[in-house]
Structures are given as structure tokens and as C-alpha cells.
Tab-separated table of C-alpha atoms in Angstrom:
chain	number	residue	atom	x	y	z
A	1	MET	CA	0.075	0.046	0.030
A	2	ARG	CA	2.840	2.463	0.815
A	3	LEU	CA	4.430	1.740	-2.515
A	4	LEU	CA	0.998	2.644	-4.249
A	5	TRP	CA	0.817	5.995	-2.396
A	6	LYS	CA	4.493	6.708	-3.492
A	7	PHE	CA	3.541	5.910	-7.016
A	8	VAL	CA	0.458	8.024	-7.069
A	9	ASP	CA	2.478	10.936	-5.425
A	10	LYS	CA	5.166	10.717	-8.130
A	11	MET	CA	2.489	10.789	-10.794
A	12	ARG	CA	1.048	13.901	-9.212
A	13	CYS	CA	4.598	15.597	-9.364
A	14	PHE	CA	5.117	14.630	-12.843
A	15	ARG	CA	1.660	16.029	-13.867
A	16	LYS	CA	2.545	19.408	-12.281
A	17	ARG	CA	5.952	19.438	-13.961
A	18	SER	CA	4.572	18.561	-17.167
A	19	MET	CA	1.943	21.300	-17.004
A	20	LEU	CA	4.333	24.019	-16.476
A	21	PRO	CA	5.563	24.360	-20.062
A	22	VAL	CA	1.816	24.201	-21.113
A	23	LEU	CA	0.949	26.979	-18.602
A	24	VAL	CA	3.864	29.154	-19.704
A	25	PHE	CA	2.780	28.857	-23.221
A	26	LEU	CA	-0.767	29.764	-22.348
A	27	VAL	CA	0.303	32.873	-20.253
A	28	SER	CA	2.678	33.965	-23.181
A	29	SER	CA	-0.023	33.502	-25.824
A	30	LEU	CA	-2.518	35.585	-23.797
A	31	LEU	CA	0.108	38.205	-23.378
A	32	PHE	CA	0.876	38.463	-27.069
A	33	PHE	CA	-2.885	38.309	-27.935
A	34	ASN	CA	-3.493	41.183	-25.610
A	35	LEU	CA	-0.961	43.276	-27.424
A	36	TYR	CA	-2.577	42.920	-30.677
A	37	VAL	CA	-6.355	42.907	-29.802
A	38	ASP	CA	-8.332	46.075	-30.825
A	39	ASP	CA	-9.036	47.016	-27.289
A	40	GLY	CA	-10.790	50.355	-26.894
A	41	TYR	CA	-8.915	52.804	-24.685
A	42	VAL	CA	-12.028	54.396	-23.335
A	43	LEU	CA	-13.732	52.539	-20.597
A	44	GLU	CA	-17.521	52.525	-20.501
A	45	ALA	CA	-17.552	54.627	-17.419
A	46	GLU	CA	-15.284	57.030	-19.029
A	47	LYS	CA	-17.116	57.148	-22.219
A	48	ARG	CA	-20.199	58.493	-20.157
A	49	GLN	CA	-17.879	60.783	-18.521
A	50	LEU	CA	-16.728	62.128	-21.841
A	51	GLY	CA	-20.220	62.405	-23.100
A	52	GLU	CA	-21.273	64.600	-20.197
A	53	THR	CA	-18.238	66.874	-20.561
A	54	LEU	CA	-19.228	67.502	-24.275
A	55	VAL	CA	-22.418	69.657	-23.150
A	56	HIS	CA	-20.337	72.006	-21.217
A	57	SER	CA	-18.346	74.814	-22.829
A	58	SER	CA	-14.662	74.677	-23.212
A	59	ASN	CA	-12.553	75.511	-20.191
A	60	SER	CA	-8.885	75.582	-20.069
A	61	GLU	CA	-8.777	74.017	-16.531
A	62	ARG	CA	-10.996	71.165	-17.420
A	63	TYR	CA	-9.650	67.490	-17.486
A	64	VAL	CA	-11.453	64.646	-19.306
A	65	HIS	CA	-11.370	61.076	-20.132
A	66	THR	CA	-8.868	58.628	-18.991
A	67	PHE	CA	-7.065	55.891	-21.043
A	68	ARG	CA	-5.836	52.681	-20.093
A	69	ASP	CA	-2.890	50.729	-21.540
A	70	LEU	CA	-3.684	47.917	-24.018
A	71	SER	CA	-1.801	45.248	-22.234
A	72	ASN	CA	-0.738	44.382	-18.526
A	73	PHE	CA	2.786	44.147	-19.352
A	74	SER	CA	3.764	46.940	-16.971
A	75	GLY	CA	0.457	47.683	-15.163
A	76	THR	CA	-2.295	50.309	-16.000
A	77	ILE	CA	-1.033	53.545	-17.295
A	78	ASN	CA	-3.768	56.293	-16.628
A	79	VAL	CA	-3.511	59.544	-18.784
A	80	THR	CA	-5.879	62.240	-18.150
A	81	TYR	CA	-6.173	64.721	-21.119
A	82	ARG	CA	-6.720	68.328	-20.747
A	83	TYR	CA	-8.879	70.245	-23.221
A	84	LEU	CA	-7.288	73.624	-24.043
A	85	ALA	CA	-9.600	74.618	-26.908
A	86	GLY	CA	-12.492	72.790	-28.473
A	87	ASN	CA	-14.656	69.822	-28.128
A	88	PRO	CA	-14.744	66.793	-30.395
A	89	LEU	CA	-18.083	66.159	-32.254
A	90	PRO	CA	-20.050	63.013	-31.648
A	91	ARG	CA	-20.095	61.953	-35.407
A	92	LYS	CA	-16.856	60.184	-36.783
A	93	LYS	CA	-15.249	62.190	-39.350
A	94	PHE	CA	-13.327	60.663	-42.354
A	95	LEU	CA	-9.810	61.958	-41.254
A	96	THR	CA	-8.057	63.205	-38.117
A	97	ILE	CA	-4.799	65.188	-38.702
A	98	GLY	CA	-2.507	65.012	-35.592
A	99	LEU	CA	0.054	67.384	-34.597
A	100	ALA	CA	2.411	67.467	-31.640
A	101	SER	CA	4.212	70.645	-30.889
A	102	VAL	CA	6.731	71.950	-28.359
A	103	LYS	CA	8.345	75.169	-27.878
A	104	ARG	CA	11.282	75.861	-30.338
A	105	LYS	CA	14.254	77.928	-29.476
A	106	ARG	CA	14.140	79.598	-32.809
A	107	GLY	CA	10.914	80.035	-34.899
A	108	ASN	CA	7.541	78.524	-34.562
A	109	TYR	CA	5.592	77.288	-37.464
A	110	LEU	CA	2.576	75.792	-35.742
A	111	LEU	CA	0.027	78.518	-36.817
A	112	GLU	CA	1.279	78.442	-40.242
A	113	THR	CA	0.787	74.697	-40.476
A	114	ILE	CA	-2.778	74.870	-39.134
A	115	LYS	CA	-3.526	77.717	-41.512
A	116	SER	CA	-2.360	75.709	-44.531
A	117	ILE	CA	-4.396	72.704	-43.635
A	118	PHE	CA	-7.667	74.705	-43.587
A	119	ASP	CA	-6.743	77.105	-46.410
A	120	GLN	CA	-5.847	74.181	-48.912
A	121	SER	CA	-9.154	72.291	-48.036
A	122	SER	CA	-12.472	73.077	-49.666
A	123	TYR	CA	-15.760	73.545	-47.704
A	124	GLU	CA	-16.749	69.998	-48.488
A	125	GLU	CA	-13.405	68.658	-47.462
A	126	LEU	CA	-13.357	70.710	-44.076
A	127	LYS	CA	-16.571	68.790	-43.012
A	128	GLU	CA	-14.714	65.539	-43.227
A	129	ILE	CA	-11.580	66.506	-41.176
A	130	VAL	CA	-10.673	67.252	-37.460
A	131	VAL	CA	-7.281	68.588	-36.629
A	132	VAL	CA	-5.962	67.584	-33.054
A	133	VAL	CA	-2.726	69.722	-31.713
A	134	HIS	CA	-1.075	68.102	-28.532
A	135	LEU	CA	0.749	70.985	-27.076
A	136	ALA	CA	3.480	68.854	-25.573
A	137	ASP	CA	5.614	71.330	-23.808
A	138	PHE	CA	5.782	71.452	-20.034
A	139	ASP	CA	6.112	75.331	-20.040
A	140	LEU	CA	2.378	76.062	-19.098
A	141	VAL	CA	2.938	79.739	-19.774
A	142	TRP	CA	3.982	79.059	-23.169
A	143	CYS	CA	1.099	76.743	-23.839
A	144	GLU	CA	-1.518	79.414	-22.501
A	145	ASN	CA	-0.055	81.969	-24.694
A	146	LEU	CA	-0.183	79.836	-27.791
A	147	VAL	CA	-3.718	78.742	-26.987
A	148	GLN	CA	-4.776	82.310	-26.906
A	149	GLU	CA	-3.297	82.834	-30.272
A	150	ILE	CA	-4.873	79.784	-31.907
A	151	THR	CA	-8.184	80.632	-30.394
A	152	ARG	CA	-8.013	84.125	-31.818
A	153	LYS	CA	-6.880	83.091	-35.241
A	154	PHE	CA	-9.010	79.944	-35.746
A	155	ALA	CA	-12.142	80.524	-33.552
A	156	HIS	CA	-14.681	79.493	-36.153
A	157	HIS	CA	-12.895	76.209	-36.770
A	158	ILE	CA	-12.755	75.514	-33.082
A	159	ILE	CA	-16.507	76.305	-32.667
A	160	ALA	CA	-17.173	74.030	-35.820
A	161	GLY	CA	-15.334	71.071	-34.239
A	162	ARG	CA	-12.614	71.090	-36.646
A	163	LEU	CA	-9.796	72.054	-34.227
A	164	LEU	CA	-9.001	70.611	-30.916
A	165	VAL	CA	-5.954	71.476	-28.768
A	166	ILE	CA	-5.224	69.151	-25.879
A	167	GLN	CA	-2.458	68.398	-23.330
A	168	ALA	CA	-1.138	65.505	-21.591
A	169	PRO	CA	0.399	66.758	-18.146
A	170	GLU	CA	3.845	66.190	-17.168
A	171	GLU	CA	3.024	63.788	-14.312
A	172	TYR	CA	1.892	61.082	-16.746
A	173	TYR	CA	5.230	60.842	-18.723
A	174	PRO	CA	7.646	57.947	-17.942
A	175	SER	CA	11.078	58.902	-16.670
A	176	LEU	CA	13.161	60.912	-19.097
A	177	ASP	CA	16.483	60.695	-17.109
A	178	GLY	CA	19.142	58.050	-17.313
A	179	LEU	CA	17.727	56.757	-20.683
A	180	LYS	CA	19.684	54.354	-22.844
A	181	ARG	CA	22.053	55.759	-25.484
A	182	ASN	CA	21.676	52.986	-28.051
A	183	TYR	CA	23.231	55.027	-30.839
A	184	ASN	CA	25.845	57.010	-28.818
A	185	ASP	CA	23.634	60.091	-29.091
A	186	PRO	CA	24.251	62.922	-26.579
A	187	GLU	CA	22.090	62.430	-23.414
A	188	ASP	CA	19.791	65.607	-24.382
A	189	ARG	CA	19.195	64.319	-27.871
A	190	VAL	CA	18.138	60.860	-26.278
A	191	ARG	CA	15.739	62.659	-23.988
A	192	PHE	CA	14.384	64.811	-26.886
A	193	ARG	CA	13.633	61.844	-29.122
A	194	SER	CA	12.289	59.738	-26.160
A	195	LYS	CA	9.952	62.517	-25.126
A	196	GLN	CA	8.792	62.838	-28.732
A	197	ASN	CA	7.838	59.206	-28.968
A	198	VAL	CA	5.442	59.564	-25.741
A	199	ASP	CA	4.266	62.732	-27.104
A	200	TYR	CA	3.060	60.902	-30.277
A	201	ALA	CA	1.818	58.073	-28.225
A	202	PHE	CA	-0.636	60.223	-26.191
A	203	LEU	CA	-1.827	62.071	-29.220
A	204	LEU	CA	-2.678	58.653	-30.951
A	205	ASN	CA	-4.406	57.539	-27.939
A	206	PHE	CA	-6.543	60.520	-27.799
A	207	CYS	CA	-7.563	60.404	-31.599
A	208	THR	CA	-8.477	56.558	-31.715
A	209	ASN	CA	-12.285	57.106	-32.099
A	210	LEU	CA	-12.442	60.469	-33.753
A	211	SER	CA	-12.422	59.329	-37.357
A	212	HIS	CA	-11.930	56.452	-39.773
A	213	PHE	CA	-8.370	57.286	-40.873
A	214	TYR	CA	-5.625	59.154	-39.124
A	215	MET	CA	-2.857	61.413	-40.751
A	216	MET	CA	0.382	62.238	-38.769
A	217	LEU	CA	1.791	65.586	-39.626
A	218	GLU	CA	4.727	67.542	-38.044
A	219	ASP	CA	4.114	71.081	-36.803
A	220	ASP	CA	6.067	72.765	-39.714
A	221	VAL	CA	4.408	71.437	-42.843
A	222	ARG	CA	2.737	73.119	-45.778
A	223	CYS	CA	-0.075	71.160	-47.597
A	224	SER	CA	-0.897	70.696	-51.245
A	225	ARG	CA	-4.292	72.103	-52.383
A	226	ASN	CA	-7.268	69.599	-51.951
A	227	PHE	CA	-5.030	67.109	-50.220
A	228	LEU	CA	-8.075	65.231	-48.781
A	229	THR	CA	-9.537	64.523	-52.211
A	230	ALA	CA	-6.108	63.141	-53.243
A	231	LEU	CA	-6.038	60.970	-50.297
A	232	LYS	CA	-9.633	59.699	-50.831
A	233	LYS	CA	-8.508	58.668	-54.286
A	234	VAL	CA	-5.603	56.643	-53.119
A	235	ILE	CA	-7.631	55.017	-50.322
A	236	THR	CA	-10.415	54.084	-52.822
A	237	SER	CA	-7.729	52.698	-55.331
A	238	ARG	CA	-6.237	50.530	-52.583
A	239	GLU	CA	-9.898	48.971	-51.864
A	240	GLY	CA	-9.284	45.288	-51.000
A	241	SER	CA	-5.600	45.533	-50.462
A	242	TYR	CA	-4.000	45.196	-47.178
A	243	TRP	CA	-1.979	48.087	-45.841
A	244	VAL	CA	-0.902	49.473	-42.362
A	245	MET	CA	0.840	52.807	-43.398
A	246	LEU	CA	0.539	54.844	-46.534
A	247	GLU	CA	3.196	57.409	-47.135
A	248	PHE	CA	2.460	60.930	-48.640
A	249	SER	CA	5.875	62.495	-48.076
A	250	LYS	CA	9.307	60.770	-47.785
A	251	LEU	CA	10.444	63.113	-44.931
A	252	GLY	CA	10.378	62.063	-41.184
A	253	TYR	CA	6.967	61.650	-39.476
A	254	ILE	CA	5.090	63.725	-42.228
A	255	GLY	CA	2.137	62.462	-44.127
A	256	LYS	CA	1.871	59.069	-42.667
A	257	LEU	CA	-1.816	57.523	-42.896
A	258	TYR	CA	-3.215	54.895	-40.781
A	259	HIS	CA	-6.427	53.219	-40.184
A	260	SER	CA	-7.773	54.514	-36.872
A	261	ARG	CA	-8.253	50.910	-35.585
A	262	ASP	CA	-4.485	50.542	-35.408
A	263	LEU	CA	-3.790	53.586	-33.444
A	264	PRO	CA	-4.137	51.879	-29.963
A	265	ARG	CA	-1.515	49.436	-30.996
A	266	LEU	CA	0.856	51.879	-32.476
A	267	ALA	CA	0.379	54.041	-29.341
A	268	HIS	CA	1.162	51.158	-27.124
A	269	PHE	CA	4.281	50.383	-29.369
A	270	LEU	CA	5.763	53.663	-29.031
A	271	LEU	CA	5.379	53.723	-25.262
A	272	MET	CA	6.868	50.239	-24.913
A	273	PHE	CA	9.979	51.205	-26.773
A	274	TYR	CA	9.989	55.131	-26.270
A	275	GLN	CA	13.734	55.020	-25.338
A	276	GLU	CA	15.026	52.612	-27.960
A	277	MET	CA	15.044	54.682	-31.020
A	278	PRO	CA	13.541	57.663	-32.820
A	279	CYS	CA	9.926	57.443	-33.786
A	280	ASP	CA	10.395	57.298	-37.624
A	281	TRP	CA	12.500	53.971	-37.018
A	282	LEU	CA	10.068	52.565	-34.695
A	283	LEU	CA	7.294	53.100	-37.430
A	284	ILE	CA	9.256	50.770	-39.823
A	285	HIS	CA	9.376	48.059	-37.157
A	286	PHE	CA	5.566	48.548	-36.431
A	287	ARG	CA	4.460	48.124	-39.940
A	288	GLY	CA	6.677	45.111	-40.417
A	289	LEU	CA	5.300	43.581	-37.381
A	290	LEU	CA	1.852	44.083	-38.749
A	291	ALA	CA	2.785	42.173	-42.078
A	292	GLN	CA	3.438	45.241	-44.498
A	293	LYS	CA	6.858	44.522	-45.560
A	294	ASP	CA	7.443	47.230	-48.031
A	295	VAL	CA	7.163	51.070	-47.989
A	296	ILE	CA	4.034	52.229	-49.819
A	297	ARG	CA	4.657	55.875	-50.845
A	298	PHE	CA	2.736	57.848	-53.229
A	299	LYS	CA	3.802	60.402	-55.640
A	300	PRO	CA	3.465	63.464	-55.912
A	301	SER	CA	4.004	64.121	-52.035
A	302	LEU	CA	0.933	65.933	-50.548
A	303	PHE	CA	3.202	67.666	-47.650
A	304	GLN	CA	6.173	69.775	-47.581
A	305	HIS	CA	8.445	70.362	-44.770
A	306	MET	CA	8.706	74.255	-44.282
A	307	GLY	CA	10.365	74.755	-41.004
A	308	TYR	CA	14.073	76.183	-41.221
A	309	TYR	CA	14.803	75.524	-37.633
A	310	SER	CA	14.525	72.190	-35.940
A	311	SER	CA	12.532	71.726	-32.620
A	312	TYR	CA	15.754	70.132	-31.377
A	313	LYS	CA	17.959	72.898	-30.083
A	314	GLY	CA	17.007	75.237	-33.036
A	315	VAL	CA	19.511	73.581	-35.300
A	316	GLU	CA	19.084	74.251	-39.175
A	317	ASN	CA	16.888	71.832	-40.913
A	318	LYS	CA	16.730	72.528	-44.650
A	319	LEU	CA	15.251	69.184	-45.650
A	320	LYS	CA	12.691	69.399	-48.651
A	321	ASP	CA	10.666	66.955	-50.452
A	322	ASP	CA	11.397	67.246	-53.991
A	323	ASP	CA	8.213	65.078	-54.938
A	324	PHE	CA	6.120	67.690	-53.387
A	325	GLU	CA	3.370	69.392	-55.580
A	326	GLU	CA	1.536	72.403	-54.539
A	327	ASP	CA	-1.434	71.400	-56.630
A	328	SER	CA	-2.425	67.752	-56.079
A	329	ILE	CA	-5.778	68.062	-57.892
A	330	ASP	CA	-4.548	66.183	-60.973
A	331	ILE	CA	-4.096	62.890	-59.093
A	332	PRO	CA	-5.784	60.145	-61.098
A	333	ASP	CA	-8.673	58.136	-59.689
A	334	ASN	CA	-7.814	54.574	-60.936
A	335	PRO	CA	-10.949	52.834	-59.886
A	336	PRO	CA	-10.405	49.298	-58.032
A	337	ALA	CA	-9.632	46.779	-60.690
A	338	SER	CA	-8.152	43.391	-61.617
A	339	ILE	CA	-5.095	43.319	-63.924
A	340	TYR	CA	-4.112	40.722	-66.410
A	341	THR	CA	-1.481	40.429	-68.960
A	342	ASN	CA	-0.251	37.508	-71.154
A	343	ILE	CA	3.375	39.224	-71.471
A	344	ASN	CA	6.125	37.406	-69.680
A	345	VAL	CA	6.646	39.234	-66.451
A	346	PHE	CA	10.237	40.006	-65.387
A	347	GLU	CA	11.067	39.053	-61.858
A	348	ASN	CA	8.582	40.815	-59.514
A	349	TYR	CA	7.746	43.767	-61.712
A	350	ASP	CA	4.053	42.408	-61.963
A	351	ALA	CA	1.231	43.916	-63.897
A	352	SER	CA	-0.484	45.593	-60.977
A	353	LYS	CA	2.400	47.916	-60.432
A	354	ALA	CA	1.804	49.936	-63.606
A	355	TYR	CA	-1.724	50.644	-62.094
A	356	SER	CA	-0.346	51.939	-58.957
A	357	SER	CA	0.730	55.558	-58.164
A	358	ILE	CA	3.376	54.161	-55.686
A	359	VAL	CA	6.786	55.614	-56.102
A	360	ASP	CA	9.246	53.599	-58.318
A	361	GLU	CA	6.845	50.794	-59.204
A	362	TYR	CA	6.216	49.861	-62.851
A	363	PHE	CA	5.448	46.731	-64.896
A	364	TRP	CA	8.372	45.175	-66.811
A	365	GLY	CA	7.831	42.571	-69.304
A	366	LYS	CA	9.931	40.487	-71.740
A	367	PRO	CA	9.615	41.422	-75.559
A	368	PRO	CA	6.065	41.491	-76.298
A	369	CYS	CA	4.660	39.897	-79.648
A	370	THR	CA	1.686	40.964	-81.818
A	371	GLY	CA	-1.518	40.362	-80.247
A	372	ASP	CA	-0.269	40.315	-76.755
A	373	PHE	CA	-2.379	42.515	-74.173
A	374	TYR	CA	-2.440	44.198	-70.852
A	375	ILE	CA	-6.103	44.629	-69.502
A	376	ILE	CA	-7.692	46.415	-66.623
A	377	ILE	CA	-11.017	45.076	-65.607
A	378	PHE	CA	-12.929	47.241	-63.208
A	379	ASN	CA	-14.750	45.825	-60.138
A	380	ARG	CA	-17.482	48.265	-61.279
A	381	SER	CA	-18.169	49.986	-64.482
A	382	ALA	CA	-17.173	53.521	-64.587
A	383	LYS	CA	-17.293	56.751	-66.532
A	384	ILE	CA	-13.952	57.561	-67.542
A	385	SER	CA	-13.122	61.143	-68.842
A	386	ARG	CA	-9.303	60.898	-69.293
A	387	ILE	CA	-6.711	58.031	-69.973
A	388	LYS	CA	-3.031	58.610	-69.873
A	389	ILE	CA	-0.245	55.869	-70.298
A	390	MET	CA	3.366	56.233	-70.336
A	391	THR	CA	5.986	53.469	-71.109
A	392	GLY	CA	9.742	53.296	-70.671
A	393	THR	CA	11.746	55.071	-67.968
A	394	GLU	CA	14.582	57.771	-67.967
A	395	ASP	CA	17.173	55.100	-67.829
A	396	ARG	CA	15.490	52.637	-70.019
A	397	GLN	CA	14.184	54.805	-72.950
A	398	SER	CA	14.018	51.944	-75.398
A	399	ASP	CA	11.773	49.786	-73.159
A	400	ILE	CA	8.671	51.652	-74.597
A	401	LEU	CA	5.631	50.219	-76.499
A	402	HIS	CA	6.858	51.050	-80.002
A	403	HIS	CA	3.459	49.824	-81.654
A	404	GLY	CA	0.169	49.538	-79.736
A	405	ALA	CA	-3.226	50.623	-79.386
A	406	LEU	CA	-5.519	51.765	-76.422
A	407	GLU	CA	-9.089	50.134	-76.336
A	408	VAL	CA	-11.857	50.504	-74.007
A	409	GLY	CA	-14.682	47.619	-73.546
A	410	GLN	CA	-18.000	46.703	-72.159
A	411	ARG	CA	-19.910	43.715	-71.149
A	412	SER	CA	-17.431	41.651	-69.218
A	413	VAL	CA	-18.104	37.867	-68.977
A	414	GLU	CA	-16.346	35.012	-67.213
A	415	THR	CA	-14.133	32.949	-69.529
A	416	LYS	CA	-11.615	30.044	-68.952
A	417	GLN	CA	-8.828	32.942	-69.172
A	418	GLY	CA	-10.650	34.966	-66.638
A	419	ARG	CA	-13.132	37.938	-67.012
A	420	GLN	CA	-13.053	39.512	-70.416
A	421	CYS	CA	-15.184	42.209	-72.132
A	422	THR	CA	-16.983	41.220	-75.278
A	423	SER	CA	-16.554	44.229	-77.326
A	424	TYR	CA	-13.870	46.966	-77.646
A	425	ILE	CA	-13.475	50.293	-79.261
A	426	THR	CA	-10.063	51.743	-80.281
A	427	LEU	CA	-9.462	55.169	-78.734
A	428	GLY	CA	-5.924	55.679	-80.327
A	429	GLU	CA	-2.399	54.504	-81.207
A	430	PHE	CA	0.668	54.941	-79.071
A	431	LYS	CA	3.129	57.672	-80.230
A	432	GLY	CA	6.652	57.553	-78.762
A	433	GLY	CA	5.547	55.033	-76.069
A	434	ASN	CA	2.906	57.200	-74.717
A	435	ILE	CA	-0.894	57.965	-75.143
A	436	GLU	CA	-3.127	60.410	-73.822
A	437	VAL	CA	-7.012	60.711	-74.669
A	438	THR	CA	-9.255	63.173	-73.157
A	439	ASP	CA	-13.089	63.571	-73.298
A	440	VAL	CA	-13.364	59.886	-73.332
A	441	ASP	CA	-16.821	59.901	-71.880
A	442	HIS	CA	-18.110	62.185	-74.738
A	443	LYS	CA	-16.483	59.948	-77.591
A	444	ILE	CA	-18.066	56.561	-76.423
A	445	GLY	CA	-21.804	56.012	-75.588
A	446	PHE	CA	-21.292	53.320	-72.659
A	447	ASP	CA	-19.919	53.102	-69.216
A	448	ILE	CA	-16.324	51.391	-69.384
A	449	GLU	CA	-15.591	47.889	-67.858
A	450	CYS	CA	-12.304	47.279	-69.477
A	451	VAL	CA	-9.264	49.269	-70.575
A	452	ARG	CA	-6.838	47.202	-72.878
A	453	ILE	CA	-3.469	47.784	-74.232
A	454	VAL	CA	-2.830	45.755	-77.409
A	455	VAL	CA	0.643	45.270	-78.938
A	456	THR	CA	0.119	45.825	-82.778
A	457	ALA	CA	3.583	44.624	-83.722
A	458	SER	CA	6.427	42.526	-82.138
A	459	GLN	CA	9.436	44.213	-80.740
A	460	GLN	CA	12.898	43.045	-79.694
A	461	GLU	CA	13.025	45.439	-76.784
A	462	TRP	CA	11.537	44.647	-73.288
A	463	LEU	CA	8.446	46.634	-72.217
A	464	ILE	CA	8.173	48.931	-69.300
A	465	ILE	CA	4.762	50.366	-68.572
A	466	ARG	CA	5.558	53.118	-66.050
A	467	ALA	CA	2.205	54.691	-65.344
A	468	ILE	CA	-1.333	54.142	-66.085
A	469	SER	CA	-3.684	57.073	-65.038
A	470	LEU	CA	-7.380	57.057	-65.225
A	471	TRP	CA	-9.640	60.121	-64.353
A	472	THR	CA	-13.594	59.412	-63.663
A	473	THR	CA	-16.399	61.775	-64.008
A	474	GLN	CA	-17.772	60.508	-60.688
A	475	PRO	CA	-16.742	61.910	-57.352
A	476	VAL	CA	-14.560	59.723	-55.162
A	477	SER	CA	-16.764	57.864	-52.696
């Protein structure tokens, strides 16, 4: 009997030991899942509190809604935001534009940036945006003076709910002393960039539920005209494709677009690694972790850096985006579509890249033969007003379409080779590798379902289709 009890006891210990790895795995899985779930930052009680504050007038001494950290890795982080000007509206807008600003030793461009955002937007566009300014400086006198200026110059935008000015008080910041010096940066430089990460994290937290999309700008930026319409065109053209971050400037933390649903995770990510590296480096890791491997940057750039003096020590910063265009209204619509070609594709220069406005992307195929084609089939028929197609590049000027025709079709049907249109009309011939046709909707009597490039004579040179641009007569939804 004693031997039996010893055996049972040994089995019990064995089960405990064997369960330990399982428990560790389960706990780790739960922690990992907790990091990536789309938790809402605002608790139910705090939502009610926020709703109650909206019925009161703006007050510079009023504090509102508390956020919680997404995970329990380091406990709960309570941040109480202070409204300095304005109140958020209950209706979600299309786009939130976030700015974090601190006192500069030389120059201040915040007011010019806010003015550019509003001046470069039409009345219809203004109804779809909200600008949130996080005054992230601990000098309360400076903040108060700046709020008075903002209120005086942009009072009608504040009243309309298009402009909010907030602040996260200093006591909610993590320690900014004794930080890691990972890149041999001076201690004050490490402090500056670490605090900047926290500034952005608190700003992202606040903006989570204000709109469907979120655009990060810096506080010394000039905008192109009708940039929101251009953004909508790009978002519509990416319908059905996965993305984490779209870039509309190649500089710093300017012109970076996110789905608002990703803001809680990004805010938490910046807080977790605030002292490790600058924010623009952290962003690269963030989109990689969420499975966007490559940069998706569009041309022309919609935002330009205009500051001459940096917010760090007032040092000179003359960086300019040479892809910026003041007037972005000519950006094509390129309705969502499927792309097919029977031309042999070289490496990863696939057919869809010619239809994208992403920088440095194009289709590259091996020498085409007579009858080869490249076809765009829209998800829904569209009224097209203008078509522009360019082939070849500056460094490969011979890789153009030497002999080809542009056609548009209707009545698409399913075939063994995929969807095809049953009838086509020729709009014109390529000349010097390019073609542009205007007033398309006046020249044909039907809504277009297919746009087709047909090779009319074989060539020895390879073929690059650099850009396909389509403009519709219908407003972007």
C-alpha cells in the first residue's frame, strides 16, 4: 500500500512538472494576444464621462477622459487629457490630422501649419476632417499664450469642431532621465527623441475614436491643395488590398496615414520602446510586425517640410521633399480593378504595379509579340473622362511600347482565361511610347468595364509600362 501511495505521489508531481510548460505557453499566448487585440482605450464609465463633458463649454482648466494601456505588461497607465480649446463632435469624421508641438528655441511654425491645412481644403473637405494639436511642452505659460493665439486666429474652426487643442500633463510621462544611449547620441538628444515618442503615443491615444483614418503631420508643414481629395482617391484605389501605413511624404513623420483602428496598438508600441530609437525608425518596425513588408509611398507628395529651424535645439533643418506638388488636384482616380497580361513578367515587376501611383513601381515584361495584351477590368463599370499611359523610364528609354493601341470595352463575362469584355472600341495609337486621350466619356456611349493595351507589332526590346492614369467623371466615394 505504501508503494502505491508513493507511485501516485510521483505521478502527481510529474503532472505538475509537465503542465508547467503548457501554462507558460498559455500565459505567453494570452499576453501576445492582448498586445494585438483592438481594445478600446476608453472604458464604459469614461465614455459616459466624456459624453457629459461635451455638453459644457470649453474650459482651459477642465480635464477629461482617462485611457488605459492596452496590455498588462507593465500595469495600467492612466492619462488624463486636458482640453485647452474645442470639443470633439459625436460624429466620426473621415480623417483626423494629428500634430504634436513643443516650444522651439528659434522660430515657430504651428500657426502656419494649421492655416495651411484649412486654407488648402474646400468647404466640403473641411466637413470631413478634424485637426488635433497636442501641446506637448511642459512650459504652461508658453502653452497658455499659444492657445490664446490659436483661439483668436481659428475661432470659427474651433466652434465648428474642426480644431482641438489638448495636453497630457507632465506627471503622466515616464522617466526621461538615465535613458539608454543606443546610438551614442548625446544625453539631451536621447531625452528629446524619447519624449517625442511619448508625445506621439499620447496624441494617438486621444485620436483613436475620432475618425476612420488618421494622418500624422509635424508642426512645420505646408499642404498641397485639396490634399483630402487626393487621399480619398488613393484609399479608394487600394480598396481590397492590405496596408498598415501609406506615405504621402518621404520626410520624417510627415504625411503618414493609418487606419484609426490601428492607433491603440501603435500608441502602445511607441510607449513600450520610447527610449530605444527615434519614432520614424519605430514606425518601420511597427508596420513590419503587422505584415506590411514594403514602403507604400505615393507621388506626388502632398506635404512639404517648411521649417528652417528644428525643434531640437533650434539647429538648421533645410530638408525638402522634391516630390511635393502644391496642386495635387490632377492625381488620377484609378478605380479598383483586376489586372491581367499575357506578356512574360520579369522578376517581381508584376502587372498591377503599372496601375499604382506608388513611387518607383512599374510593370516590366520581356519582349512582347503581336496580339499580346495588358488589360484592366474594373470591379464596377465606370465613366472615364481621361486616360494617360506612359511607357519606358529615363534610364531605359528603349523599353517603350513601339507599336500599340488603346482600347476600351464593355459587357464583361467570365471565360476560362478569366473575366473579359466582349466588345472593344479603339481610342488611339501609342506615339513615342505614350498615349493620352481626353473627353473619353463624350467619345463613347457606354460605361467602361475594361481598358486594354494591345501590342500591334512584335518588338525586340523589353516593355516597361511606367504609369497608367485614369480619371473618372464621378466623385470619389
